[in-house]
Amino acid sequence: IMNESDPELSAMAQELWDNDMNRLQPGKDYRISLQEKAGITQSNDDGNDGATSPLFTFVDENIFKKETFLAFISLLDNYESDTGEPEVVTPEEEAENHRFLNSVMNTPTMKIAHKYLVEKQLSPEDTEKFKKQLYRIWFELYARRGSTRPDSSGFEHVFVGETRGGRTVIGFHNWIQLYLQEKLGHVDYRGYSLDANSPQPDEEKHILALQFSWKNGIKPKGSIFIGVSPEFEFALYTLCFLTSPNERVKVSFSIYEVEIVCHHYNQKHIGTTYPILIKYLRN
């Protein structure tokens, strides 16, 4: 276990954070209600709900009109949630994927990430070639465990969420999807998760471990950034995927020390990636 944060990746994460112009401000652009700690649960209907109210009490939806948010949200309905159901990517959906990549490429965050990856000789300098690389990492389909046909992609798993056998939610590490699904009544927030070593979650901070059910499945414990822009997550996860062969890398930025879990699938695609809060660097 590495105890030190990766200094170079931490510096990059800090730069991404400082340049994330589209990040929402807790208490102003959105509010969450943590309520109680979630129970230990494996099923959806065991009455173990630590939260009677939704997680999100308010989100200023004008934010969703920003280009990257708009492009991101248009991708969320393009997937079959059940693993084992083959994905069919229509030309229209492919165009939406490209629109999203184009929109994030125009942000300071992604430009910073690209420049760094070029310096490290991990990505092509040519923007179109870089986009192809991003497309492969995030959007190219592959067969997830137990499936013979391409039924998954890094983007679907991380940002949209999937179900396995209809009962278990896998992936689903994005707050925008969580908010939208909660608003539609598909998500039931069941309280925050806390283990012996993790710091108490905070409604004013940008990272949260939580439990929720989605459709008929349960996510016993998930961890997400809250209120950050799609481009921040996309840039940070891409950096971790390309720079680190390790499946876990520790980074410190702003007031957070975070472990970014990043599983590679065949070294070509993102299997899953998400943040785990280790500690607050100051309160």
PDB file of C-alpha atoms in Angstrom:
ATOM      1  CA  ILE A   1       0.000   0.000   0.000  1.00  0.00           C
ATOM      2  CA  MET A   2       1.407   3.349  -0.949  1.00  0.00           C
ATOM      3  CA  ASN A   3       0.945   5.910   1.740  1.00  0.00           C
ATOM      4  CA  GLU A   4       2.232   8.913  -0.126  1.00  0.00           C
ATOM      5  CA  SER A   5       0.254  10.864  -2.658  1.00  0.00           C
ATOM      6  CA  ASP A   6       1.714  10.828  -6.142  1.00  0.00           C
ATOM      7  CA  PRO A   7       3.279  14.331  -6.237  1.00  0.00           C
ATOM      8  CA  GLU A   8       3.186  14.795  -9.994  1.00  0.00           C
ATOM      9  CA  LEU A   9      -0.365  13.560 -10.419  1.00  0.00           C
ATOM     10  CA  SER A  10      -1.411  15.605  -7.381  1.00  0.00           C
ATOM     11  CA  ALA A  11       0.012  18.739  -8.996  1.00  0.00           C
ATOM     12  CA  MET A  12      -1.959  17.927 -12.137  1.00  0.00           C
ATOM     13  CA  ALA A  13      -5.163  17.251 -10.193  1.00  0.00           C
ATOM     14  CA  GLN A  14      -4.708  20.596  -8.442  1.00  0.00           C
ATOM     15  CA  GLU A  15      -4.315  22.324 -11.786  1.00  0.00           C
ATOM     16  CA  LEU A  16      -7.439  20.653 -13.141  1.00  0.00           C
ATOM     17  CA  TRP A  17      -9.304  21.655  -9.980  1.00  0.00           C
ATOM     18  CA  ASP A  18      -8.136  25.270 -10.167  1.00  0.00           C
ATOM     19  CA  ASN A  19      -9.217  25.498 -13.798  1.00  0.00           C
ATOM     20  CA  ASP A  20     -12.580  23.797 -13.444  1.00  0.00           C
ATOM     21  CA  MET A  21     -14.622  26.871 -14.333  1.00  0.00           C
ATOM     22  CA  ASN A  22     -17.894  24.966 -14.439  1.00  0.00           C
ATOM     23  CA  ARG A  23     -17.749  23.487 -10.953  1.00  0.00           C
ATOM     24  CA  LEU A  24     -20.860  24.133  -8.867  1.00  0.00           C
ATOM     25  CA  GLN A  25     -20.707  25.749  -5.477  1.00  0.00           C
ATOM     26  CA  PRO A  26     -22.226  23.775  -2.601  1.00  0.00           C
ATOM     27  CA  GLY A  27     -24.956  25.673  -0.785  1.00  0.00           C
ATOM     28  CA  LYS A  28     -25.349  28.049  -3.707  1.00  0.00           C
ATOM     29  CA  ASP A  29     -25.709  26.089  -6.960  1.00  0.00           C
ATOM     30  CA  TYR A  30     -26.876  22.935  -5.236  1.00  0.00           C
ATOM     31  CA  ARG A  31     -27.706  21.560  -1.799  1.00  0.00           C
ATOM     32  CA  ILE A  32     -27.615  18.025  -0.504  1.00  0.00           C
ATOM     33  CA  SER A  33     -29.100  16.451   2.590  1.00  0.00           C
ATOM     34  CA  LEU A  34     -26.915  13.671   4.066  1.00  0.00           C
ATOM     35  CA  GLN A  35     -29.352  12.484   6.749  1.00  0.00           C
ATOM     36  CA  GLU A  36     -28.319   9.193   8.428  1.00  0.00           C
ATOM     37  CA  LYS A  37     -25.615   6.643   7.869  1.00  0.00           C
ATOM     38  CA  ALA A  38     -26.705   3.795   5.590  1.00  0.00           C
ATOM     39  CA  GLY A  39     -27.215   0.314   6.994  1.00  0.00           C
ATOM     40  CA  ILE A  40     -25.315  -2.721   5.805  1.00  0.00           C
ATOM     41  CA  THR A  41     -27.505  -4.153   3.117  1.00  0.00           C
ATOM     42  CA  GLN A  42     -27.532  -6.498   0.171  1.00  0.00           C
ATOM     43  CA  SER A  43     -31.075  -6.027  -1.014  1.00  0.00           C
ATOM     44  CA  ASN A  44     -33.388  -3.261  -1.983  1.00  0.00           C
ATOM     45  CA  ASP A  45     -36.302  -3.945   0.328  1.00  0.00           C
ATOM     46  CA  ASP A  46     -34.837  -4.751   3.711  1.00  0.00           C
ATOM     47  CA  GLY A  47     -36.109  -1.597   5.388  1.00  0.00           C
ATOM     48  CA  ASN A  48     -32.550  -0.539   6.053  1.00  0.00           C
ATOM     49  CA  ASP A  49     -32.959   2.983   4.752  1.00  0.00           C
ATOM     50  CA  GLY A  50     -30.980   5.695   6.533  1.00  0.00           C
ATOM     51  CA  ALA A  51     -32.577   8.474   4.515  1.00  0.00           C
ATOM     52  CA  THR A  52     -36.236   9.257   4.192  1.00  0.00           C
ATOM     53  CA  SER A  53     -35.674  12.259   1.916  1.00  0.00           C
ATOM     54  CA  PRO A  54     -33.783  12.613  -1.352  1.00  0.00           C
ATOM     55  CA  LEU A  55     -30.057  13.382  -1.346  1.00  0.00           C
ATOM     56  CA  PHE A  56     -30.454  16.478  -3.510  1.00  0.00           C
ATOM     57  CA  THR A  57     -32.663  19.168  -2.060  1.00  0.00           C
ATOM     58  CA  PHE A  58     -31.822  21.730  -4.732  1.00  0.00           C
ATOM     59  CA  VAL A  59     -29.867  21.969  -7.989  1.00  0.00           C
ATOM     60  CA  ASP A  60     -29.780  25.087 -10.144  1.00  0.00           C
ATOM     61  CA  GLU A  61     -30.600  23.475 -13.462  1.00  0.00           C
ATOM     62  CA  ASN A  62     -29.408  26.484 -15.460  1.00  0.00           C
ATOM     63  CA  ILE A  63     -25.984  24.914 -15.007  1.00  0.00           C
ATOM     64  CA  PHE A  64     -27.130  22.062 -17.241  1.00  0.00           C
ATOM     65  CA  LYS A  65     -27.399  24.465 -20.168  1.00  0.00           C
ATOM     66  CA  LYS A  66     -23.614  24.812 -20.244  1.00  0.00           C
ATOM     67  CA  GLU A  67     -22.127  23.097 -23.265  1.00  0.00           C
ATOM     68  CA  THR A  68     -20.313  20.221 -21.577  1.00  0.00           C
ATOM     69  CA  PHE A  69     -23.214  19.490 -19.216  1.00  0.00           C
ATOM     70  CA  LEU A  70     -25.677  19.535 -22.114  1.00  0.00           C
ATOM     71  CA  ALA A  71     -23.518  17.197 -24.191  1.00  0.00           C
ATOM     72  CA  PHE A  72     -22.948  14.936 -21.192  1.00  0.00           C
ATOM     73  CA  ILE A  73     -26.630  14.668 -20.295  1.00  0.00           C
ATOM     74  CA  SER A  74     -27.528  13.761 -23.883  1.00  0.00           C
ATOM     75  CA  LEU A  75     -25.421  10.582 -23.484  1.00  0.00           C
ATOM     76  CA  LEU A  76     -27.175   9.299 -20.388  1.00  0.00           C
ATOM     77  CA  ASP A  77     -30.146   7.751 -22.188  1.00  0.00           C
ATOM     78  CA  ASN A  78     -28.071   5.883 -24.762  1.00  0.00           C
ATOM     79  CA  TYR A  79     -27.522   2.702 -22.782  1.00  0.00           C
ATOM     80  CA  GLU A  80     -29.111  -0.599 -21.805  1.00  0.00           C
ATOM     81  CA  SER A  81     -28.475  -0.812 -18.099  1.00  0.00           C
ATOM     82  CA  ASP A  82     -28.424  -4.596 -17.812  1.00  0.00           C
ATOM     83  CA  THR A  83     -25.051  -6.203 -18.451  1.00  0.00           C
ATOM     84  CA  GLY A  84     -25.509  -9.025 -20.910  1.00  0.00           C
ATOM     85  CA  GLU A  85     -27.870  -6.884 -22.983  1.00  0.00           C
ATOM     86  CA  PRO A  86     -25.782  -6.059 -26.058  1.00  0.00           C
ATOM     87  CA  GLU A  87     -25.403  -2.356 -26.690  1.00  0.00           C
ATOM     88  CA  VAL A  88     -26.374  -1.061 -30.086  1.00  0.00           C
ATOM     89  CA  VAL A  89     -24.725   2.236 -30.901  1.00  0.00           C
ATOM     90  CA  THR A  90     -26.731   4.188 -33.426  1.00  0.00           C
ATOM     91  CA  PRO A  91     -25.091   6.762 -35.720  1.00  0.00           C
ATOM     92  CA  GLU A  92     -26.938   9.436 -33.760  1.00  0.00           C
ATOM     93  CA  GLU A  93     -25.475   8.180 -30.475  1.00  0.00           C
ATOM     94  CA  GLU A  94     -22.026   8.045 -32.008  1.00  0.00           C
ATOM     95  CA  ALA A  95     -22.455  11.668 -33.057  1.00  0.00           C
ATOM     96  CA  GLU A  96     -23.467  12.517 -29.463  1.00  0.00           C
ATOM     97  CA  ASN A  97     -20.301  10.821 -28.164  1.00  0.00           C
ATOM     98  CA  HIS A  98     -18.210  12.939 -30.513  1.00  0.00           C
ATOM     99  CA  ARG A  99     -20.088  16.089 -29.563  1.00  0.00           C
ATOM    100  CA  PHE A 100     -19.326  15.389 -25.922  1.00  0.00           C
ATOM    101  CA  LEU A 101     -15.630  14.815 -26.659  1.00  0.00           C
ATOM    102  CA  ASN A 102     -15.487  18.019 -28.693  1.00  0.00           C
ATOM    103  CA  SER A 103     -17.113  19.989 -25.897  1.00  0.00           C
ATOM    104  CA  VAL A 104     -14.733  18.708 -23.196  1.00  0.00           C
ATOM    105  CA  MET A 105     -11.740  19.254 -25.487  1.00  0.00           C
ATOM    106  CA  ASN A 106     -12.651  22.938 -25.556  1.00  0.00           C
ATOM    107  CA  THR A 107     -12.332  23.302 -21.786  1.00  0.00           C
ATOM    108  CA  PRO A 108      -9.211  24.495 -19.935  1.00  0.00           C
ATOM    109  CA  THR A 109      -9.309  21.307 -17.842  1.00  0.00           C
ATOM    110  CA  MET A 110      -9.044  18.943 -20.785  1.00  0.00           C
ATOM    111  CA  LYS A 111      -6.466  21.106 -22.544  1.00  0.00           C
ATOM    112  CA  ILE A 112      -4.259  20.927 -19.443  1.00  0.00           C
ATOM    113  CA  ALA A 113      -4.646  17.147 -19.289  1.00  0.00           C
ATOM    114  CA  HIS A 114      -3.870  16.806 -22.996  1.00  0.00           C
ATOM    115  CA  LYS A 115      -0.751  18.960 -22.802  1.00  0.00           C
ATOM    116  CA  TYR A 116       0.567  16.890 -19.889  1.00  0.00           C
ATOM    117  CA  LEU A 117      -0.134  13.576 -21.630  1.00  0.00           C
ATOM    118  CA  VAL A 118       1.672  14.805 -24.745  1.00  0.00           C
ATOM    119  CA  GLU A 119       4.698  15.830 -22.639  1.00  0.00           C
ATOM    120  CA  LYS A 120       4.694  12.334 -21.115  1.00  0.00           C
ATOM    121  CA  GLN A 121       4.425  10.826 -24.605  1.00  0.00           C
ATOM    122  CA  LEU A 122       1.260   9.014 -23.600  1.00  0.00           C
ATOM    123  CA  SER A 123      -1.060  10.768 -26.047  1.00  0.00           C
ATOM    124  CA  PRO A 124      -0.788  12.148 -29.567  1.00  0.00           C
ATOM    125  CA  GLU A 125      -0.415  15.908 -29.882  1.00  0.00           C
ATOM    126  CA  ASP A 126      -2.829  16.028 -32.795  1.00  0.00           C
ATOM    127  CA  THR A 127      -6.277  16.819 -31.366  1.00  0.00           C
ATOM    128  CA  GLU A 128      -8.166  14.500 -33.716  1.00  0.00           C
ATOM    129  CA  LYS A 129      -5.858  11.607 -32.863  1.00  0.00           C
ATOM    130  CA  PHE A 130      -6.176  12.379 -29.178  1.00  0.00           C
ATOM    131  CA  LYS A 131      -9.962  12.286 -29.508  1.00  0.00           C
ATOM    132  CA  LYS A 132      -9.677   8.862 -31.148  1.00  0.00           C
ATOM    133  CA  GLN A 133      -7.648   7.707 -28.168  1.00  0.00           C
ATOM    134  CA  LEU A 134     -10.273   9.082 -25.768  1.00  0.00           C
ATOM    135  CA  TYR A 135     -13.015   7.424 -27.784  1.00  0.00           C
ATOM    136  CA  ARG A 136     -11.288   4.059 -27.522  1.00  0.00           C
ATOM    137  CA  ILE A 137     -10.708   4.391 -23.781  1.00  0.00           C
ATOM    138  CA  TRP A 138     -14.206   5.548 -22.903  1.00  0.00           C
ATOM    139  CA  PHE A 139     -16.700   4.655 -25.615  1.00  0.00           C
ATOM    140  CA  GLU A 140     -15.507   1.535 -27.400  1.00  0.00           C
ATOM    141  CA  LEU A 141     -17.685  -1.377 -26.356  1.00  0.00           C
ATOM    142  CA  TYR A 142     -16.424  -4.537 -24.715  1.00  0.00           C
ATOM    143  CA  ALA A 143     -17.973  -7.606 -23.106  1.00  0.00           C
ATOM    144  CA  ARG A 144     -18.182  -7.385 -19.342  1.00  0.00           C
ATOM    145  CA  ARG A 145     -17.761 -10.446 -17.141  1.00  0.00           C
ATOM    146  CA  GLY A 146     -20.276 -13.165 -17.909  1.00  0.00           C
ATOM    147  CA  SER A 147     -21.220 -11.757 -21.261  1.00  0.00           C
ATOM    148  CA  THR A 148     -20.201 -12.884 -24.712  1.00  0.00           C
ATOM    149  CA  ARG A 149     -21.291  -9.785 -26.602  1.00  0.00           C
ATOM    150  CA  PRO A 150     -20.148  -6.184 -26.255  1.00  0.00           C
ATOM    151  CA  ASP A 151     -22.503  -4.869 -23.593  1.00  0.00           C
ATOM    152  CA  SER A 152     -20.473  -2.223 -21.803  1.00  0.00           C
ATOM    153  CA  SER A 153     -18.133   0.714 -22.090  1.00  0.00           C
ATOM    154  CA  GLY A 154     -16.071   2.706 -19.636  1.00  0.00           C
ATOM    155  CA  PHE A 155     -18.353   5.677 -20.038  1.00  0.00           C
ATOM    156  CA  GLU A 156     -21.509   3.654 -19.480  1.00  0.00           C
ATOM    157  CA  HIS A 157     -20.126   1.926 -16.419  1.00  0.00           C
ATOM    158  CA  VAL A 158     -18.663   4.958 -14.682  1.00  0.00           C
ATOM    159  CA  PHE A 159     -21.034   7.754 -15.606  1.00  0.00           C
ATOM    160  CA  VAL A 160     -24.335   6.018 -16.321  1.00  0.00           C
ATOM    161  CA  GLY A 161     -24.321   2.857 -14.223  1.00  0.00           C
ATOM    162  CA  GLU A 162     -25.246  -0.732 -15.010  1.00  0.00           C
ATOM    163  CA  THR A 163     -27.153  -3.512 -13.333  1.00  0.00           C
ATOM    164  CA  ARG A 164     -25.993  -7.067 -12.952  1.00  0.00           C
ATOM    165  CA  GLY A 165     -28.683  -9.732 -12.817  1.00  0.00           C
ATOM    166  CA  GLY A 166     -31.130  -6.904 -12.238  1.00  0.00           C
ATOM    167  CA  ARG A 167     -30.342  -6.867  -8.480  1.00  0.00           C
ATOM    168  CA  THR A 168     -26.942  -5.274  -8.147  1.00  0.00           C
ATOM    169  CA  VAL A 169     -25.942  -1.866  -9.384  1.00  0.00           C
ATOM    170  CA  ILE A 170     -22.381  -1.665 -10.673  1.00  0.00           C
ATOM    171  CA  GLY A 171     -20.503   1.459 -11.663  1.00  0.00           C
ATOM    172  CA  PHE A 172     -22.682   4.587 -11.458  1.00  0.00           C
ATOM    173  CA  HIS A 173     -20.215   7.102 -10.054  1.00  0.00           C
ATOM    174  CA  ASN A 174     -21.607  10.368 -11.330  1.00  0.00           C
ATOM    175  CA  TRP A 175     -23.603  12.971  -9.431  1.00  0.00           C
ATOM    176  CA  ILE A 176     -25.457  14.406 -12.439  1.00  0.00           C
ATOM    177  CA  GLN A 177     -26.853  11.001 -13.353  1.00  0.00           C
ATOM    178  CA  LEU A 178     -27.657  10.431  -9.679  1.00  0.00           C
ATOM    179  CA  TYR A 179     -29.513  13.733  -9.420  1.00  0.00           C
ATOM    180  CA  LEU A 180     -31.476  13.207 -12.645  1.00  0.00           C
ATOM    181  CA  GLN A 181     -32.383   9.617 -11.794  1.00  0.00           C
ATOM    182  CA  GLU A 182     -33.396  10.632  -8.283  1.00  0.00           C
ATOM    183  CA  LYS A 183     -35.594  13.366  -9.707  1.00  0.00           C
ATOM    184  CA  LEU A 184     -37.304  10.802 -11.962  1.00  0.00           C
ATOM    185  CA  GLY A 185     -37.910   8.568  -8.958  1.00  0.00           C
ATOM    186  CA  HIS A 186     -35.590   5.781 -10.166  1.00  0.00           C
ATOM    187  CA  VAL A 187     -33.011   6.341  -7.439  1.00  0.00           C
ATOM    188  CA  ASP A 188     -33.618   6.055  -3.716  1.00  0.00           C
ATOM    189  CA  TYR A 189     -30.816   7.524  -1.600  1.00  0.00           C
ATOM    190  CA  ARG A 190     -30.348   5.331   1.476  1.00  0.00           C
ATOM    191  CA  GLY A 191     -27.792   7.259   3.487  1.00  0.00           C
ATOM    192  CA  TYR A 192     -24.061   7.948   3.485  1.00  0.00           C
ATOM    193  CA  SER A 193     -21.412   5.263   3.902  1.00  0.00           C
ATOM    194  CA  LEU A 194     -18.735   5.500   6.522  1.00  0.00           C
ATOM    195  CA  ASP A 195     -16.084   3.045   7.554  1.00  0.00           C
ATOM    196  CA  ALA A 196     -13.648   3.154  10.448  1.00  0.00           C
ATOM    197  CA  ASN A 197     -11.004   5.162   8.608  1.00  0.00           C
ATOM    198  CA  SER A 198     -13.026   7.501   6.480  1.00  0.00           C
ATOM    199  CA  PRO A 199     -13.784  11.092   7.467  1.00  0.00           C
ATOM    200  CA  GLN A 200     -17.312  12.233   8.235  1.00  0.00           C
ATOM    201  CA  PRO A 201     -18.992  13.370   5.006  1.00  0.00           C
ATOM    202  CA  ASP A 202     -19.895  17.011   4.713  1.00  0.00           C
ATOM    203  CA  GLU A 203     -22.670  18.684   2.740  1.00  0.00           C
ATOM    204  CA  GLU A 204     -20.294  21.498   1.754  1.00  0.00           C
ATOM    205  CA  LYS A 205     -17.608  19.173   0.356  1.00  0.00           C
ATOM    206  CA  HIS A 206     -17.295  17.698  -3.115  1.00  0.00           C
ATOM    207  CA  ILE A 207     -16.968  13.992  -2.425  1.00  0.00           C
ATOM    208  CA  LEU A 208     -19.337  11.460  -0.918  1.00  0.00           C
ATOM    209  CA  ALA A 209     -19.595   7.730  -0.258  1.00  0.00           C
ATOM    210  CA  LEU A 210     -23.199   6.623  -0.260  1.00  0.00           C
ATOM    211  CA  GLN A 211     -25.694   3.831  -0.625  1.00  0.00           C
ATOM    212  CA  PHE A 212     -28.635   3.936  -3.002  1.00  0.00           C
ATOM    213  CA  SER A 213     -30.996   1.762  -4.957  1.00  0.00           C
ATOM    214  CA  TRP A 214     -31.579   2.240  -8.680  1.00  0.00           C
ATOM    215  CA  LYS A 215     -34.415   0.631 -10.590  1.00  0.00           C
ATOM    216  CA  ASN A 216     -34.596  -2.758  -8.800  1.00  0.00           C
ATOM    217  CA  GLY A 217     -30.962  -3.020  -7.821  1.00  0.00           C
ATOM    218  CA  ILE A 218     -28.882  -1.850  -4.905  1.00  0.00           C
ATOM    219  CA  LYS A 219     -25.515  -0.126  -4.786  1.00  0.00           C
ATOM    220  CA  PRO A 220     -24.381  -1.099  -1.265  1.00  0.00           C
ATOM    221  CA  LYS A 221     -21.563   1.431  -1.384  1.00  0.00           C
ATOM    222  CA  GLY A 222     -20.606   3.883  -4.073  1.00  0.00           C
ATOM    223  CA  SER A 223     -18.325   6.863  -4.090  1.00  0.00           C
ATOM    224  CA  ILE A 224     -18.687  10.007  -6.174  1.00  0.00           C
ATOM    225  CA  PHE A 225     -17.542  13.554  -6.721  1.00  0.00           C
ATOM    226  CA  ILE A 226     -20.423  15.984  -6.233  1.00  0.00           C
ATOM    227  CA  GLY A 227     -20.845  19.308  -8.014  1.00  0.00           C
ATOM    228  CA  VAL A 228     -17.777  18.979 -10.242  1.00  0.00           C
ATOM    229  CA  SER A 229     -18.056  19.413 -13.995  1.00  0.00           C
ATOM    230  CA  PRO A 230     -18.107  16.472 -16.420  1.00  0.00           C
ATOM    231  CA  GLU A 231     -14.816  17.686 -17.893  1.00  0.00           C
ATOM    232  CA  PHE A 232     -13.064  17.627 -14.511  1.00  0.00           C
ATOM    233  CA  GLU A 233     -13.914  13.968 -13.930  1.00  0.00           C
ATOM    234  CA  PHE A 234     -13.239  13.037 -17.516  1.00  0.00           C
ATOM    235  CA  ALA A 235      -9.821  14.725 -17.464  1.00  0.00           C
ATOM    236  CA  LEU A 236      -8.775  13.398 -14.050  1.00  0.00           C
ATOM    237  CA  TYR A 237      -9.810   9.808 -14.783  1.00  0.00           C
ATOM    238  CA  THR A 238      -8.168   9.865 -18.207  1.00  0.00           C
ATOM    239  CA  LEU A 239      -4.920  11.084 -16.612  1.00  0.00           C
ATOM    240  CA  CYS A 240      -4.992   8.337 -14.000  1.00  0.00           C
ATOM    241  CA  PHE A 241      -5.779   5.691 -16.594  1.00  0.00           C
ATOM    242  CA  LEU A 242      -2.960   6.688 -18.937  1.00  0.00           C
ATOM    243  CA  THR A 243      -0.234   7.608 -16.453  1.00  0.00           C
ATOM    244  CA  SER A 244      -0.574   4.919 -13.839  1.00  0.00           C
ATOM    245  CA  PRO A 245      -0.320   1.178 -14.314  1.00  0.00           C
ATOM    246  CA  ASN A 246      -1.514   0.843 -10.718  1.00  0.00           C
ATOM    247  CA  GLU A 247      -5.195   0.285 -10.179  1.00  0.00           C
ATOM    248  CA  ARG A 248      -5.146   2.750  -7.297  1.00  0.00           C
ATOM    249  CA  VAL A 249      -3.360   6.069  -7.192  1.00  0.00           C
ATOM    250  CA  LYS A 250      -3.350   8.555  -4.358  1.00  0.00           C
ATOM    251  CA  VAL A 251      -3.685  12.246  -5.158  1.00  0.00           C
ATOM    252  CA  SER A 252      -4.000  15.355  -3.018  1.00  0.00           C
ATOM    253  CA  PHE A 253      -5.641  18.530  -4.273  1.00  0.00           C
ATOM    254  CA  SER A 254      -7.642  21.371  -2.791  1.00  0.00           C
ATOM    255  CA  ILE A 255      -8.655  20.079   0.662  1.00  0.00           C
ATOM    256  CA  TYR A 256      -8.890  16.425  -0.353  1.00  0.00           C
ATOM    257  CA  GLU A 257      -6.638  13.443  -0.181  1.00  0.00           C
ATOM    258  CA  VAL A 258      -8.250  10.942  -2.492  1.00  0.00           C
ATOM    259  CA  GLU A 259      -7.519   7.519  -3.844  1.00  0.00           C
ATOM    260  CA  ILE A 260      -8.534   7.203  -7.468  1.00  0.00           C
ATOM    261  CA  VAL A 261      -9.401   3.622  -8.261  1.00  0.00           C
ATOM    262  CA  CYS A 262      -8.942   2.931 -11.957  1.00  0.00           C
ATOM    263  CA  HIS A 263      -9.353  -0.569 -13.349  1.00  0.00           C
ATOM    264  CA  HIS A 264      -8.082  -1.215 -16.829  1.00  0.00           C
ATOM    265  CA  TYR A 265      -9.928  -3.539 -19.151  1.00  0.00           C
ATOM    266  CA  ASN A 266      -7.424  -5.271 -21.488  1.00  0.00           C
ATOM    267  CA  GLN A 267      -5.188  -2.194 -20.998  1.00  0.00           C
ATOM    268  CA  LYS A 268      -7.281  -0.539 -23.697  1.00  0.00           C
ATOM    269  CA  HIS A 269     -10.434   0.577 -21.959  1.00  0.00           C
ATOM    270  CA  ILE A 270     -11.528   1.872 -18.601  1.00  0.00           C
ATOM    271  CA  GLY A 271     -13.220  -0.889 -16.639  1.00  0.00           C
ATOM    272  CA  THR A 272     -14.215   1.345 -13.768  1.00  0.00           C
ATOM    273  CA  THR A 273     -12.893   4.425 -12.040  1.00  0.00           C
ATOM    274  CA  TYR A 274     -14.009   6.416  -9.000  1.00  0.00           C
ATOM    275  CA  PRO A 275     -12.679   8.451  -6.068  1.00  0.00           C
ATOM    276  CA  ILE A 276     -12.349   7.309  -2.458  1.00  0.00           C
ATOM    277  CA  LEU A 277     -11.952  10.045   0.137  1.00  0.00           C
ATOM    278  CA  ILE A 278      -9.052   9.294   2.486  1.00  0.00           C
ATOM    279  CA  LYS A 279      -9.010  12.502   4.452  1.00  0.00           C
ATOM    280  CA  TYR A 280      -9.569  16.226   4.422  1.00  0.00           C
ATOM    281  CA  LEU A 281      -6.258  18.091   4.366  1.00  0.00           C
ATOM    282  CA  ARG A 282      -7.876  20.876   6.361  1.00  0.00           C
ATOM    283  CA  ASN A 283     -11.396  21.637   7.421  1.00  0.00           C
TER     284      ASN A 283
END
